[in-house]
Amino acid sequence: MDVLALQVHKSLSRHLASRVLAPRLPGVVSGGLAPLRLVSTGAPRVAADGWGRVRPRLSGICGSDLSMLSGGTSPYFSALVTFPITPGHELVGDLLDDVEDLPRGTRVVIDPVLSCAPRGLAPCEACTAGHTGRCTHVTVGHLAPGLQTGYCADVGGGWSQQLVAHRSQLYPVPDTLDDARAVLVEPLACAIHAALRAEVRSDEQVLVAGSGTVGLLTILALRALTDAGRIVATAKHPRQQALARAMGASSVTPVGQATGAVRRDTRALRLRPDLGADFLLGGVDVALDCAGSRSSLDLALRATRAGGRVVLTGMPPQGVDLSPAWFRELSVLGAYATGREPTHGGRSSFELALELAATAPLDELALATYPLQHWRQAVDHAMDAGRLGTAKVAFDLTAARN
């Protein structure tokens, strides 16, 4: 059976062209130089127990997807993916097969990490501890290399009419949770993992750098699941500023004024070097970089007090000055994907996300949808979502069935 899918085929020339031109001409990401193509292709299959087909309903466009399309992804990841890639790891869909205890027709969300269990391997040390995002086996087993669904040719991805997933990846969605909320469960689970990785203690002051989808959901997770005190968020656009407050930020500041805002809140000393941005002696206890840009990480490092913690929630940029981390003895932590959360009884980030999604003000986060055939418009919208006031752009795969 053939299905429609948006695929990325390996092309060094297109990658380099996008990398050079995209910062100045964002339209090239969806234009003639785009590595993305809509194709009719065979549906993916995995000949192993515990696997089933999933037909997506909605599949989100993530910042990491846009980074890949614009050539911004670090070469580090080239050994962790296999082409052709069918992107899409934020999704809600219908199970087309009986998979162990889940009957056909179950509406599911997917934990995209392709760890030991999907690969048919005995659990490594990380997976045994429930830290599947740290799995050491993401390039071996009976699957091609691929750190996640959406980056492995054997399993497909959500930007298609069909993909496959292992039982360990599948979480049934309650009937009370509509598709628009369910498609946010995966990024919410990642935000929860990041918020809990920060180990925020009672009344500690927190900076959230960036109020895109990741930043907004991180603010929500900090308020719901930690004892954070004051949360200062940065936001570029008016709608993002309003949403950051709605998610629980104590104050929201434009990016260029963030250092001054933190200085006033924490009574820190502000210093101005001969070159580069100002920095603080003092500052917040914890900063989370949720934008994955050079300026956002630079701010997080320069606005955190000595001995504080900086969490990399967005995919980190290249070329950042790490002098503050050395001089101020900061703990710099990665927060990739999800896992079992020791501070919440070892429960899965996805379980916590499904619960929080049922009551959180997610309806505030505007969702724009496009059929696969309108992928150029969808990518353009996603590239400019912040200015347009859209929290999430997603493909509506039910439209592609018609």
mmCIF file of C-alpha atoms in Angstrom:
data_model
loop_
_atom_site.group_PDB
_atom_site.id
_atom_site.type_symbol
_atom_site.label_atom_id
_atom_site.label_comp_id
_atom_site.label_asym_id
_atom_site.label_seq_id
_atom_site.Cartn_x
_atom_site.Cartn_y
_atom_site.Cartn_z
ATOM 1 C CA MET A 1 0.000 0.000 0.000
ATOM 2 C CA ASP A 2 1.328 3.418 -0.959
ATOM 3 C CA VAL A 3 0.864 6.459 1.269
ATOM 4 C CA LEU A 4 1.508 10.172 0.925
ATOM 5 C CA ALA A 5 4.521 11.353 2.885
ATOM 6 C CA LEU A 6 6.715 14.427 3.165
ATOM 7 C CA GLN A 7 10.279 13.173 2.933
ATOM 8 C CA VAL A 8 13.769 14.605 3.222
ATOM 9 C CA HIS A 9 16.384 12.945 1.031
ATOM 10 C CA LYS A 10 20.058 13.395 1.777
ATOM 11 C CA SER A 11 21.539 16.251 -0.236
ATOM 12 C CA LEU A 12 24.674 18.001 0.976
ATOM 13 C CA SER A 13 24.287 20.762 -1.621
ATOM 14 C CA ARG A 14 20.720 21.583 -0.545
ATOM 15 C CA HIS A 15 21.722 21.421 3.113
ATOM 16 C CA LEU A 16 24.558 23.896 2.591
ATOM 17 C CA ALA A 17 22.417 26.194 0.433
ATOM 18 C CA SER A 18 19.682 26.273 3.065
ATOM 19 C CA ARG A 19 22.231 26.874 5.813
ATOM 20 C CA VAL A 20 23.678 29.892 4.015
ATOM 21 C CA LEU A 21 20.475 31.430 2.652
ATOM 22 C CA ALA A 22 17.772 30.639 5.234
ATOM 23 C CA PRO A 23 18.860 33.254 7.832
ATOM 24 C CA ARG A 24 18.479 36.005 5.217
ATOM 25 C CA LEU A 25 15.768 34.481 3.010
ATOM 26 C CA PRO A 26 13.457 32.311 5.165
ATOM 27 C CA GLY A 27 11.353 31.475 2.115
ATOM 28 C CA VAL A 28 14.037 29.145 0.778
ATOM 29 C CA VAL A 29 13.057 26.627 3.463
ATOM 30 C CA SER A 30 9.813 25.968 1.588
ATOM 31 C CA GLY A 31 10.995 27.039 -1.871
ATOM 32 C CA GLY A 32 12.877 25.380 -4.681
ATOM 33 C CA LEU A 33 15.934 24.660 -2.530
ATOM 34 C CA ALA A 34 13.886 22.902 0.150
ATOM 35 C CA PRO A 35 15.059 19.341 0.814
ATOM 36 C CA LEU A 36 11.428 18.368 1.492
ATOM 37 C CA ARG A 37 9.299 16.585 -1.132
ATOM 38 C CA LEU A 38 5.736 15.224 -1.122
ATOM 39 C CA VAL A 39 5.916 11.653 -2.441
ATOM 40 C CA SER A 40 3.799 8.551 -2.795
ATOM 41 C CA THR A 41 5.754 5.764 -1.148
ATOM 42 C CA GLY A 42 5.361 2.361 0.399
ATOM 43 C CA ALA A 43 4.053 2.308 3.969
ATOM 44 C CA PRO A 44 6.756 1.474 6.535
ATOM 45 C CA ARG A 45 6.733 -1.959 8.172
ATOM 46 C CA VAL A 46 8.762 -3.576 10.949
ATOM 47 C CA ALA A 47 8.771 -7.374 10.941
ATOM 48 C CA ALA A 48 8.943 -7.843 14.708
ATOM 49 C CA ASP A 49 6.602 -8.434 17.637
ATOM 50 C CA GLY A 50 5.096 -5.505 19.489
ATOM 51 C CA TRP A 51 4.810 -3.173 16.486
ATOM 52 C CA GLY A 52 1.720 -1.657 14.906
ATOM 53 C CA ARG A 53 0.671 0.798 12.238
ATOM 54 C CA VAL A 54 -0.505 4.269 13.241
ATOM 55 C CA ARG A 55 -2.561 6.610 11.062
ATOM 56 C CA PRO A 56 -1.865 10.195 12.183
ATOM 57 C CA ARG A 57 -4.651 12.691 12.721
ATOM 58 C CA LEU A 58 -2.545 15.751 13.554
ATOM 59 C CA SER A 59 1.239 16.050 13.401
ATOM 60 C CA GLY A 60 3.057 19.138 14.642
ATOM 61 C CA ILE A 61 5.949 21.047 13.111
ATOM 62 C CA CYS A 62 8.672 21.292 15.751
ATOM 63 C CA GLY A 63 11.509 23.793 15.978
ATOM 64 C CA SER A 64 13.986 20.948 15.477
ATOM 65 C CA ASP A 65 12.216 20.080 12.197
ATOM 66 C CA LEU A 66 12.584 23.672 11.002
ATOM 67 C CA SER A 67 16.237 23.672 12.035
ATOM 68 C CA MET A 68 16.827 20.544 9.961
ATOM 69 C CA LEU A 69 15.059 22.028 6.919
ATOM 70 C CA SER A 70 16.977 25.289 7.162
ATOM 71 C CA GLY A 71 20.358 23.588 7.511
ATOM 72 C CA GLY A 72 20.808 24.648 11.124
ATOM 73 C CA THR A 73 21.181 21.195 12.666
ATOM 74 C CA SER A 74 24.650 20.373 13.977
ATOM 75 C CA PRO A 75 26.672 17.808 11.959
ATOM 76 C CA TYR A 76 26.855 15.892 15.274
ATOM 77 C CA PHE A 77 23.460 14.353 14.471
ATOM 78 C CA SER A 78 24.391 13.015 11.031
ATOM 79 C CA ALA A 79 25.446 9.668 12.540
ATOM 80 C CA LEU A 80 22.122 9.352 14.382
ATOM 81 C CA VAL A 81 19.668 9.450 11.452
ATOM 82 C CA THR A 82 18.932 7.486 8.277
ATOM 83 C CA PHE A 83 17.487 8.790 5.027
ATOM 84 C CA PRO A 84 14.988 9.228 3.574
ATOM 85 C CA ILE A 85 13.586 10.958 6.653
ATOM 86 C CA THR A 86 9.847 11.402 7.080
ATOM 87 C CA PRO A 87 9.694 14.091 9.797
ATOM 88 C CA GLY A 88 7.027 14.363 12.451
ATOM 89 C CA HIS A 89 7.432 13.251 16.068
ATOM 90 C CA GLU A 90 4.644 15.297 17.694
ATOM 91 C CA LEU A 91 1.455 13.497 16.754
ATOM 92 C CA VAL A 92 -1.877 12.018 17.701
ATOM 93 C CA GLY A 93 -3.246 9.171 15.610
ATOM 94 C CA ASP A 94 -5.263 5.975 15.401
ATOM 95 C CA LEU A 95 -3.789 2.527 15.934
ATOM 96 C CA LEU A 96 -4.519 0.322 12.899
ATOM 97 C CA ASP A 97 -3.505 -2.997 14.517
ATOM 98 C CA ASP A 98 -3.954 -4.797 17.807
ATOM 99 C CA VAL A 99 -0.681 -4.211 19.653
ATOM 100 C CA GLU A 100 -0.430 -6.305 22.816
ATOM 101 C CA ASP A 101 -2.989 -4.815 25.225
ATOM 102 C CA LEU A 102 -3.993 -1.931 22.929
ATOM 103 C CA PRO A 103 -6.816 -2.773 20.498
ATOM 104 C CA ARG A 104 -7.059 -1.523 16.955
ATOM 105 C CA GLY A 105 -8.747 1.881 16.828
ATOM 106 C CA THR A 106 -7.144 3.193 20.024
ATOM 107 C CA ARG A 107 -6.254 6.868 19.744
ATOM 108 C CA VAL A 108 -2.613 7.271 20.752
ATOM 109 C CA VAL A 109 0.258 9.686 21.170
ATOM 110 C CA ILE A 110 3.832 8.510 20.638
ATOM 111 C CA ASP A 111 6.994 8.802 22.682
ATOM 112 C CA PRO A 112 9.294 9.118 19.653
ATOM 113 C CA VAL A 113 12.599 7.917 21.184
ATOM 114 C CA LEU A 114 13.764 4.697 19.506
ATOM 115 C CA SER A 115 15.448 3.150 22.516
ATOM 116 C CA CYS A 116 16.301 -0.460 23.375
ATOM 117 C CA ALA A 117 12.752 -1.871 23.505
ATOM 118 C CA PRO A 118 11.724 -0.777 19.977
ATOM 119 C CA ARG A 119 15.069 -2.078 18.706
ATOM 120 C CA GLY A 120 14.500 -5.558 20.158
ATOM 121 C CA LEU A 121 17.429 -5.311 22.560
ATOM 122 C CA ALA A 122 17.895 -5.976 26.238
ATOM 123 C CA PRO A 123 17.723 -2.643 28.041
ATOM 124 C CA CYS A 124 20.963 -0.733 28.421
ATOM 125 C CA GLU A 125 21.831 0.843 31.762
ATOM 126 C CA ALA A 126 20.045 4.091 30.900
ATOM 127 C CA CYS A 127 16.874 2.373 29.697
ATOM 128 C CA THR A 128 16.846 0.133 32.785
ATOM 129 C CA ALA A 129 16.792 3.293 34.905
ATOM 130 C CA GLY A 130 13.932 4.724 32.828
ATOM 131 C CA HIS A 131 16.117 7.315 31.082
ATOM 132 C CA THR A 132 15.256 6.194 27.550
ATOM 133 C CA GLY A 133 16.396 9.524 26.098
ATOM 134 C CA ARG A 134 19.930 8.555 27.127
ATOM 135 C CA CYS A 135 19.795 5.144 25.395
ATOM 136 C CA THR A 136 23.163 3.968 24.065
ATOM 137 C CA HIS A 137 21.632 1.722 21.393
ATOM 138 C CA VAL A 138 19.901 4.212 19.060
ATOM 139 C CA THR A 139 22.000 3.078 16.073
ATOM 140 C CA VAL A 140 21.783 -0.724 16.457
ATOM 141 C CA GLY A 141 19.238 -3.550 16.772
ATOM 142 C CA HIS A 142 16.726 -4.478 14.077
ATOM 143 C CA LEU A 143 16.127 -0.839 13.104
ATOM 144 C CA ALA A 144 18.298 1.483 11.067
ATOM 145 C CA PRO A 145 20.058 4.234 13.027
ATOM 146 C CA GLY A 146 17.638 6.893 14.204
ATOM 147 C CA LEU A 147 17.369 8.685 17.516
ATOM 148 C CA GLN A 148 13.601 9.197 17.156
ATOM 149 C CA THR A 149 10.532 8.520 15.093
ATOM 150 C CA GLY A 150 10.799 11.091 12.344
ATOM 151 C CA TYR A 151 14.539 10.536 11.941
ATOM 152 C CA CYS A 152 14.651 6.816 11.087
ATOM 153 C CA ALA A 153 13.821 5.553 7.597
ATOM 154 C CA ASP A 154 12.449 2.224 8.891
ATOM 155 C CA VAL A 155 9.584 3.638 10.978
ATOM 156 C CA GLY A 156 8.468 6.739 9.089
ATOM 157 C CA GLY A 157 7.087 9.836 10.769
ATOM 158 C CA GLY A 158 4.004 11.881 11.440
ATOM 159 C CA TRP A 159 4.192 13.942 8.239
ATOM 160 C CA SER A 160 2.629 11.037 6.373
ATOM 161 C CA GLN A 161 -0.551 9.017 6.154
ATOM 162 C CA GLN A 162 0.982 6.097 8.044
ATOM 163 C CA LEU A 163 3.922 5.176 10.280
ATOM 164 C CA VAL A 164 4.778 2.333 12.643
ATOM 165 C CA ALA A 165 5.418 2.393 16.391
ATOM 166 C CA HIS A 166 6.373 -0.058 19.127
ATOM 167 C CA ARG A 167 4.126 -0.732 22.111
ATOM 168 C CA SER A 168 6.667 0.860 24.442
ATOM 169 C CA GLN A 169 6.184 4.133 22.550
ATOM 170 C CA LEU A 170 2.385 4.195 22.617
ATOM 171 C CA TYR A 171 0.206 6.046 25.127
ATOM 172 C CA PRO A 172 -3.588 5.824 24.803
ATOM 173 C CA VAL A 173 -5.364 9.173 24.774
ATOM 174 C CA PRO A 174 -8.413 9.621 27.053
ATOM 175 C CA ASP A 175 -11.684 10.375 25.283
ATOM 176 C CA THR A 176 -11.876 13.642 27.222
ATOM 177 C CA LEU A 177 -8.738 14.971 25.483
ATOM 178 C CA ASP A 178 -9.399 16.347 22.003
ATOM 179 C CA ASP A 179 -6.901 16.108 19.149
ATOM 180 C CA ALA A 180 -5.803 19.751 19.442
ATOM 181 C CA ARG A 181 -4.669 19.134 23.021
ATOM 182 C CA ALA A 182 -3.343 15.646 22.332
ATOM 183 C CA VAL A 183 -0.925 16.860 19.628
ATOM 184 C CA LEU A 184 0.706 19.032 22.307
ATOM 185 C CA VAL A 185 1.317 16.102 24.676
ATOM 186 C CA GLU A 186 4.764 15.219 23.267
ATOM 187 C CA PRO A 187 6.181 18.777 23.498
ATOM 188 C CA LEU A 188 4.515 19.141 26.907
ATOM 189 C CA ALA A 189 6.194 15.918 28.079
ATOM 190 C CA CYS A 190 9.553 17.326 26.936
ATOM 191 C CA ALA A 191 8.832 20.584 28.782
ATOM 192 C CA ILE A 192 7.966 18.656 31.939
ATOM 193 C CA HIS A 193 11.215 16.711 31.685
ATOM 194 C CA ALA A 194 13.177 19.954 31.293
ATOM 195 C CA ALA A 195 11.394 21.641 34.211
ATOM 196 C CA LEU A 196 12.108 18.677 36.472
ATOM 197 C CA ARG A 197 15.720 18.353 35.268
ATOM 198 C CA ALA A 198 16.215 21.906 36.549
ATOM 199 C CA GLU A 199 15.567 20.681 40.127
ATOM 200 C CA VAL A 200 13.999 24.005 41.095
ATOM 201 C CA ARG A 201 13.877 24.407 44.851
ATOM 202 C CA SER A 202 11.219 26.261 46.807
ATOM 203 C CA ASP A 203 10.957 29.956 45.867
ATOM 204 C CA GLU A 204 13.974 29.899 43.559
ATOM 205 C CA GLN A 205 13.927 32.538 40.827
ATOM 206 C CA VAL A 206 13.808 31.203 37.280
ATOM 207 C CA LEU A 207 14.469 32.697 33.853
ATOM 208 C CA VAL A 208 12.806 31.133 30.792
ATOM 209 C CA ALA A 209 14.562 32.400 27.669
ATOM 210 C CA GLY A 210 12.144 32.172 24.759
ATOM 211 C CA SER A 211 8.344 31.972 24.634
ATOM 212 C CA GLY A 212 7.759 29.800 21.605
ATOM 213 C CA THR A 213 5.864 26.546 22.119
ATOM 214 C CA VAL A 214 8.680 24.973 24.155
ATOM 215 C CA GLY A 215 9.083 28.028 26.365
ATOM 216 C CA LEU A 216 5.351 28.428 27.000
ATOM 217 C CA LEU A 217 4.927 24.773 27.921
ATOM 218 C CA THR A 218 8.028 24.943 30.131
ATOM 219 C CA ILE A 219 6.534 27.877 32.052
ATOM 220 C CA LEU A 220 3.350 25.840 32.452
ATOM 221 C CA ALA A 221 5.307 22.819 33.718
ATOM 222 C CA LEU A 222 7.352 24.902 36.158
ATOM 223 C CA ARG A 223 4.180 26.361 37.666
ATOM 224 C CA ALA A 224 2.309 23.065 37.813
ATOM 225 C CA LEU A 225 5.023 20.667 38.964
ATOM 226 C CA THR A 226 7.669 22.665 40.866
ATOM 227 C CA ASP A 227 7.810 25.155 43.742
ATOM 228 C CA ALA A 228 9.413 27.863 41.598
ATOM 229 C CA GLY A 229 9.144 31.375 42.952
ATOM 230 C CA ARG A 230 9.335 34.216 40.489
ATOM 231 C CA ILE A 231 9.490 33.203 36.800
ATOM 232 C CA VAL A 232 10.794 35.799 34.349
ATOM 233 C CA ALA A 233 10.179 34.993 30.674
ATOM 234 C CA THR A 234 11.485 36.632 27.520
ATOM 235 C CA ALA A 235 9.216 37.056 24.501
ATOM 236 C CA LYS A 236 9.657 38.807 21.165
ATOM 237 C CA HIS A 237 6.049 39.328 20.138
ATOM 238 C CA PRO A 238 2.944 40.730 21.899
ATOM 239 C CA ARG A 239 0.914 37.510 21.626
ATOM 240 C CA GLN A 240 3.819 35.490 23.044
ATOM 241 C CA GLN A 241 4.040 37.925 25.957
ATOM 242 C CA ALA A 242 0.337 37.449 26.733
ATOM 243 C CA LEU A 243 0.610 33.675 26.483
ATOM 244 C CA ALA A 244 3.649 33.577 28.768
ATOM 245 C CA ARG A 245 1.612 35.348 31.452
ATOM 246 C CA ALA A 246 -1.314 32.983 30.870
ATOM 247 C CA MET A 247 0.983 29.985 31.383
ATOM 248 C CA GLY A 248 2.201 31.365 34.725
ATOM 249 C CA ALA A 249 5.117 33.752 34.168
ATOM 250 C CA SER A 250 5.475 36.365 36.916
ATOM 251 C CA SER A 251 6.788 38.922 34.430
ATOM 252 C CA VAL A 252 7.569 38.986 30.730
ATOM 253 C CA THR A 253 10.198 41.146 29.100
ATOM 254 C CA PRO A 254 11.414 41.768 25.560
ATOM 255 C CA VAL A 255 14.635 39.928 24.813
ATOM 256 C CA GLY A 256 16.753 43.094 24.700
ATOM 257 C CA GLN A 257 15.600 44.189 28.149
ATOM 258 C CA ALA A 258 15.936 40.821 29.902
ATOM 259 C CA THR A 259 19.290 41.454 31.594
ATOM 260 C CA GLY A 260 17.973 44.647 33.157
ATOM 261 C CA ALA A 261 14.755 42.947 34.263
ATOM 262 C CA VAL A 262 16.665 40.142 35.989
ATOM 263 C CA ARG A 263 19.029 42.667 37.589
ATOM 264 C CA ARG A 264 16.108 44.570 39.107
ATOM 265 C CA ASP A 265 14.386 41.404 40.330
ATOM 266 C CA THR A 266 17.498 39.900 41.893
ATOM 267 C CA ARG A 267 19.411 43.081 42.832
ATOM 268 C CA ALA A 268 22.418 41.791 40.915
ATOM 269 C CA LEU A 269 25.374 43.854 39.771
ATOM 270 C CA ARG A 270 25.421 44.531 36.028
ATOM 271 C CA LEU A 271 28.765 44.668 34.226
ATOM 272 C CA ARG A 272 29.549 45.871 30.708
ATOM 273 C CA PRO A 273 32.537 44.238 28.981
ATOM 274 C CA ASP A 274 34.392 45.971 26.169
ATOM 275 C CA LEU A 275 32.901 43.525 23.678
ATOM 276 C CA GLY A 276 29.825 41.311 23.911
ATOM 277 C CA ALA A 277 26.637 41.495 25.936
ATOM 278 C CA ASP A 278 26.317 42.732 29.516
ATOM 279 C CA PHE A 279 26.326 40.159 32.298
ATOM 280 C CA LEU A 280 25.362 39.922 35.953
ATOM 281 C CA LEU A 281 27.170 39.140 39.159
ATOM 282 C CA GLY A 282 24.196 37.585 40.854
ATOM 283 C CA GLY A 283 21.037 36.758 38.928
ATOM 284 C CA VAL A 284 18.451 33.995 38.805
ATOM 285 C CA ASP A 285 18.957 30.632 40.451
ATOM 286 C CA VAL A 286 17.946 28.689 37.334
ATOM 287 C CA ALA A 287 17.733 29.594 33.649
ATOM 288 C CA LEU A 288 16.205 27.481 30.896
ATOM 289 C CA ASP A 289 17.130 28.177 27.286
ATOM 290 C CA CYS A 290 13.948 27.319 25.398
ATOM 291 C CA ALA A 291 14.787 28.998 22.104
ATOM 292 C CA GLY A 292 17.999 27.235 21.137
ATOM 293 C CA SER A 293 19.525 30.404 19.686
ATOM 294 C CA ARG A 294 22.917 31.914 20.362
ATOM 295 C CA SER A 295 21.346 34.992 21.967
ATOM 296 C CA SER A 296 18.994 33.000 24.228
ATOM 297 C CA LEU A 297 21.731 30.717 25.542
ATOM 298 C CA ASP A 298 24.081 33.667 25.961
ATOM 299 C CA LEU A 299 21.415 35.411 28.047
ATOM 300 C CA ALA A 300 20.819 32.309 30.175
ATOM 301 C CA LEU A 301 24.532 31.966 30.934
ATOM 302 C CA ARG A 302 25.055 35.671 31.670
ATOM 303 C CA ALA A 303 21.958 36.137 33.873
ATOM 304 C CA THR A 304 22.432 33.151 36.232
ATOM 305 C CA ARG A 305 24.065 33.538 39.636
ATOM 306 C CA ALA A 306 27.318 31.807 40.556
ATOM 307 C CA GLY A 307 26.681 28.143 41.282
ATOM 308 C CA GLY A 308 23.313 28.260 39.519
ATOM 309 C CA ARG A 309 21.908 25.935 36.888
ATOM 310 C CA VAL A 310 21.356 26.443 33.153
ATOM 311 C CA VAL A 311 19.180 23.924 31.314
ATOM 312 C CA LEU A 312 19.403 23.469 27.543
ATOM 313 C CA THR A 313 15.821 22.770 26.526
ATOM 314 C CA GLY A 314 16.052 23.830 22.901
ATOM 315 C CA MET A 315 18.588 22.285 20.534
ATOM 316 C CA PRO A 316 21.773 24.205 21.431
ATOM 317 C CA PRO A 317 23.394 26.575 18.938
ATOM 318 C CA GLN A 318 27.022 26.543 17.894
ATOM 319 C CA GLY A 319 29.589 29.197 18.772
ATOM 320 C CA VAL A 320 28.400 30.286 22.229
ATOM 321 C CA ASP A 321 30.887 31.881 24.678
ATOM 322 C CA LEU A 322 31.060 29.513 27.682
ATOM 323 C CA SER A 323 33.164 31.859 29.813
ATOM 324 C CA PRO A 324 30.280 32.515 32.269
ATOM 325 C CA ALA A 325 29.861 28.762 32.847
ATOM 326 C CA TRP A 326 33.535 28.480 33.798
ATOM 327 C CA PHE A 327 33.869 31.712 35.790
ATOM 328 C CA ARG A 328 30.583 31.395 37.687
ATOM 329 C CA GLU A 329 30.850 27.599 38.109
ATOM 330 C CA LEU A 330 27.452 27.021 36.541
ATOM 331 C CA SER A 331 25.914 23.579 36.152
ATOM 332 C CA VAL A 332 24.923 23.283 32.483
ATOM 333 C CA LEU A 333 22.389 20.497 31.935
ATOM 334 C CA GLY A 334 20.858 19.003 28.820
ATOM 335 C CA ALA A 335 17.151 18.186 28.719
ATOM 336 C CA TYR A 336 16.534 15.918 25.734
ATOM 337 C CA ALA A 337 13.230 14.138 25.123
ATOM 338 C CA THR A 338 11.530 12.507 28.127
ATOM 339 C CA GLY A 339 11.936 9.752 30.689
ATOM 340 C CA ARG A 340 10.812 8.562 34.093
ATOM 341 C CA GLU A 341 10.836 11.360 36.637
ATOM 342 C CA PRO A 342 12.359 10.418 40.016
ATOM 343 C CA THR A 343 10.898 13.511 41.709
ATOM 344 C CA HIS A 344 7.399 12.318 40.789
ATOM 345 C CA GLY A 345 7.524 8.686 41.838
ATOM 346 C CA GLY A 346 9.324 7.497 38.722
ATOM 347 C CA ARG A 347 6.301 8.254 36.565
ATOM 348 C CA SER A 348 6.752 8.820 32.852
ATOM 349 C CA SER A 349 6.902 12.387 31.541
ATOM 350 C CA PHE A 350 4.159 11.306 29.126
ATOM 351 C CA GLU A 351 1.872 10.169 31.926
ATOM 352 C CA LEU A 352 2.345 13.502 33.665
ATOM 353 C CA ALA A 353 1.773 15.348 30.382
ATOM 354 C CA LEU A 354 -1.472 13.522 29.637
ATOM 355 C CA GLU A 355 -2.770 14.468 33.081
ATOM 356 C CA LEU A 356 -1.665 18.087 32.839
ATOM 357 C CA ALA A 357 -3.007 18.477 29.284
ATOM 358 C CA ALA A 358 -6.505 17.652 30.546
ATOM 359 C CA THR A 359 -6.685 20.726 32.818
ATOM 360 C CA ALA A 360 -4.039 23.196 31.606
ATOM 361 C CA PRO A 361 -5.045 26.308 29.608
ATOM 362 C CA LEU A 362 -3.845 24.792 26.329
ATOM 363 C CA ASP A 363 -6.806 26.243 24.433
ATOM 364 C CA GLU A 364 -4.936 29.553 24.657
ATOM 365 C CA LEU A 365 -2.274 28.113 22.360
ATOM 366 C CA ALA A 366 -3.628 28.747 18.878
ATOM 367 C CA LEU A 367 -3.281 25.774 16.510
ATOM 368 C CA ALA A 368 -3.077 26.305 12.734
ATOM 369 C CA THR A 369 -3.504 23.249 10.510
ATOM 370 C CA TYR A 370 -2.725 22.448 6.880
ATOM 371 C CA PRO A 371 -3.158 19.368 4.681
ATOM 372 C CA LEU A 372 0.050 17.698 3.514
ATOM 373 C CA GLN A 373 -0.486 19.031 0.008
ATOM 374 C CA HIS A 374 -0.116 22.592 1.379
ATOM 375 C CA TRP A 375 3.184 21.874 3.053
ATOM 376 C CA ARG A 376 4.924 24.961 1.672
ATOM 377 C CA GLN A 377 2.364 27.252 3.301
ATOM 378 C CA ALA A 378 2.585 25.235 6.522
ATOM 379 C CA VAL A 379 6.373 25.530 6.721
ATOM 380 C CA ASP A 380 6.262 29.246 5.910
ATOM 381 C CA HIS A 381 3.671 29.752 8.674
ATOM 382 C CA ALA A 382 5.721 27.753 11.167
ATOM 383 C CA MET A 383 8.850 29.787 10.379
ATOM 384 C CA ASP A 384 6.922 32.971 11.250
ATOM 385 C CA ALA A 385 4.584 31.556 13.891
ATOM 386 C CA GLY A 386 5.747 33.809 16.718
ATOM 387 C CA ARG A 387 5.038 37.038 14.865
ATOM 388 C CA LEU A 388 1.692 35.674 13.651
ATOM 389 C CA GLY A 389 0.623 34.704 17.167
ATOM 390 C CA THR A 390 0.421 30.971 16.455
ATOM 391 C CA ALA A 391 1.732 28.622 19.111
ATOM 392 C CA LYS A 392 1.750 25.481 16.968
ATOM 393 C CA VAL A 393 1.433 24.684 13.262
ATOM 394 C CA ALA A 394 0.410 21.116 12.436
ATOM 395 C CA PHE A 395 -0.481 18.937 9.481
ATOM 396 C CA ASP A 396 -4.067 17.702 9.419
ATOM 397 C CA LEU A 397 -3.733 14.167 8.100
ATOM 398 C CA THR A 398 -7.488 13.608 8.048
ATOM 399 C CA ALA A 399 -7.606 16.109 5.165
ATOM 400 C CA ALA A 400 -5.024 14.046 3.283
ATOM 401 C CA ARG A 401 -7.319 10.998 3.406
ATOM 402 C CA ASN A 402 -9.896 12.698 1.170
#
